[in-house]
Amino acid sequence: MSLTVEPPILPAGNPDREVNCEVALEAAFASLVTTSVSQGWTPRETAATLLKLATDHALQLGTEEGKLPEG
């Protein structure tokens, strides 16, 4: 499983930084999904759980900062 995530190549505030982050996380994300499915979880279970974890994480970040996350 590849957990390598490249560092940002764009400075904070750059409008393309989110896309840069998406590209940096893509391989590790795909590897996590593949590993989950190979261990017996269905693609739907995997997707639903990853979405829940990401949503919970975003909400926690918003709570810590006293606001809801953007997006």
mmCIF file of C-alpha atoms in Angstrom:
data_model
loop_
_atom_site.group_PDB
_atom_site.id
_atom_site.type_symbol
_atom_site.label_atom_id
_atom_site.label_comp_id
_atom_site.label_asym_id
_atom_site.label_seq_id
_atom_site.Cartn_x
_atom_site.Cartn_y
_atom_site.Cartn_z
ATOM 1 C CA MET A 1 0.000 0.000 0.000
ATOM 2 C CA SER A 2 1.444 3.352 -1.060
ATOM 3 C CA LEU A 3 1.009 5.995 1.615
ATOM 4 C CA THR A 4 3.373 8.481 0.011
ATOM 5 C CA VAL A 5 1.895 11.968 -0.185
ATOM 6 C CA GLU A 6 3.844 14.634 -2.023
ATOM 7 C CA PRO A 7 4.226 18.053 -0.369
ATOM 8 C CA PRO A 8 2.477 21.095 -1.836
ATOM 9 C CA ILE A 9 4.113 22.683 -4.855
ATOM 10 C CA LEU A 10 1.924 25.787 -4.696
ATOM 11 C CA PRO A 11 1.932 28.437 -1.971
ATOM 12 C CA ALA A 12 -0.977 28.877 0.451
ATOM 13 C CA GLY A 13 -3.634 31.079 -1.075
ATOM 14 C CA ASN A 14 -3.027 29.884 -4.634
ATOM 15 C CA PRO A 15 -6.410 29.090 -6.231
ATOM 16 C CA ASP A 16 -5.075 25.774 -7.595
ATOM 17 C CA ARG A 17 -3.724 24.530 -4.263
ATOM 18 C CA GLU A 18 -6.766 22.316 -3.577
ATOM 19 C CA VAL A 19 -6.249 20.602 -6.940
ATOM 20 C CA ASN A 20 -2.567 20.194 -6.038
ATOM 21 C CA CYS A 21 -3.621 18.529 -2.765
ATOM 22 C CA GLU A 22 -6.074 16.283 -4.615
ATOM 23 C CA VAL A 23 -3.346 15.069 -6.969
ATOM 24 C CA ALA A 24 -0.950 14.561 -4.042
ATOM 25 C CA LEU A 25 -3.456 12.381 -2.162
ATOM 26 C CA GLU A 26 -4.811 10.436 -5.155
ATOM 27 C CA ALA A 27 -2.400 7.480 -5.124
ATOM 28 C CA ALA A 28 -2.578 6.944 -1.357
ATOM 29 C CA PHE A 29 -6.378 7.164 -1.495
ATOM 30 C CA ALA A 30 -6.607 4.646 -4.352
ATOM 31 C CA SER A 31 -4.287 2.314 -2.470
ATOM 32 C CA LEU A 32 -6.420 2.572 0.674
ATOM 33 C CA VAL A 33 -9.570 1.760 -1.322
ATOM 34 C CA THR A 34 -7.887 -1.197 -3.050
ATOM 35 C CA THR A 35 -6.618 -2.558 0.264
ATOM 36 C CA SER A 36 -10.025 -2.189 1.905
ATOM 37 C CA VAL A 37 -11.770 -4.062 -0.924
ATOM 38 C CA SER A 38 -9.089 -6.765 -0.972
ATOM 39 C CA GLN A 39 -9.730 -7.339 2.745
ATOM 40 C CA GLY A 40 -13.403 -8.073 2.068
ATOM 41 C CA TRP A 41 -15.147 -4.712 2.378
ATOM 42 C CA THR A 42 -17.367 -3.878 -0.586
ATOM 43 C CA PRO A 43 -16.589 -0.845 -2.740
ATOM 44 C CA ARG A 44 -19.846 0.750 -1.529
ATOM 45 C CA GLU A 45 -19.008 0.111 2.158
ATOM 46 C CA THR A 46 -15.541 1.517 1.592
ATOM 47 C CA ALA A 47 -16.825 4.637 -0.173
ATOM 48 C CA ALA A 48 -19.531 5.284 2.432
ATOM 49 C CA THR A 49 -17.089 4.891 5.301
ATOM 50 C CA LEU A 50 -14.419 7.096 3.733
ATOM 51 C CA LEU A 51 -17.057 9.759 3.071
ATOM 52 C CA LYS A 52 -18.239 9.565 6.692
ATOM 53 C CA LEU A 53 -14.694 9.785 8.024
ATOM 54 C CA ALA A 54 -13.905 12.756 5.769
ATOM 55 C CA THR A 55 -17.144 14.510 6.719
ATOM 56 C CA ASP A 56 -16.561 13.939 10.437
ATOM 57 C CA HIS A 57 -13.014 15.244 10.060
ATOM 58 C CA ALA A 58 -14.179 18.377 8.215
ATOM 59 C CA LEU A 59 -16.860 19.041 10.827
ATOM 60 C CA GLN A 60 -14.307 18.608 13.617
ATOM 61 C CA LEU A 61 -12.007 21.121 11.928
ATOM 62 C CA GLY A 62 -14.908 23.556 11.671
ATOM 63 C CA THR A 63 -15.763 23.070 15.339
ATOM 64 C CA GLU A 64 -12.166 23.681 16.396
ATOM 65 C CA GLU A 65 -12.084 26.909 14.378
ATOM 66 C CA GLY A 66 -15.538 27.977 15.549
ATOM 67 C CA LYS A 67 -17.097 27.769 12.099
ATOM 68 C CA LEU A 68 -18.298 25.256 9.551
ATOM 69 C CA PRO A 69 -15.752 24.198 6.922
ATOM 70 C CA GLU A 70 -15.913 25.723 3.456
ATOM 71 C CA GLY A 71 -17.252 23.729 0.532
#
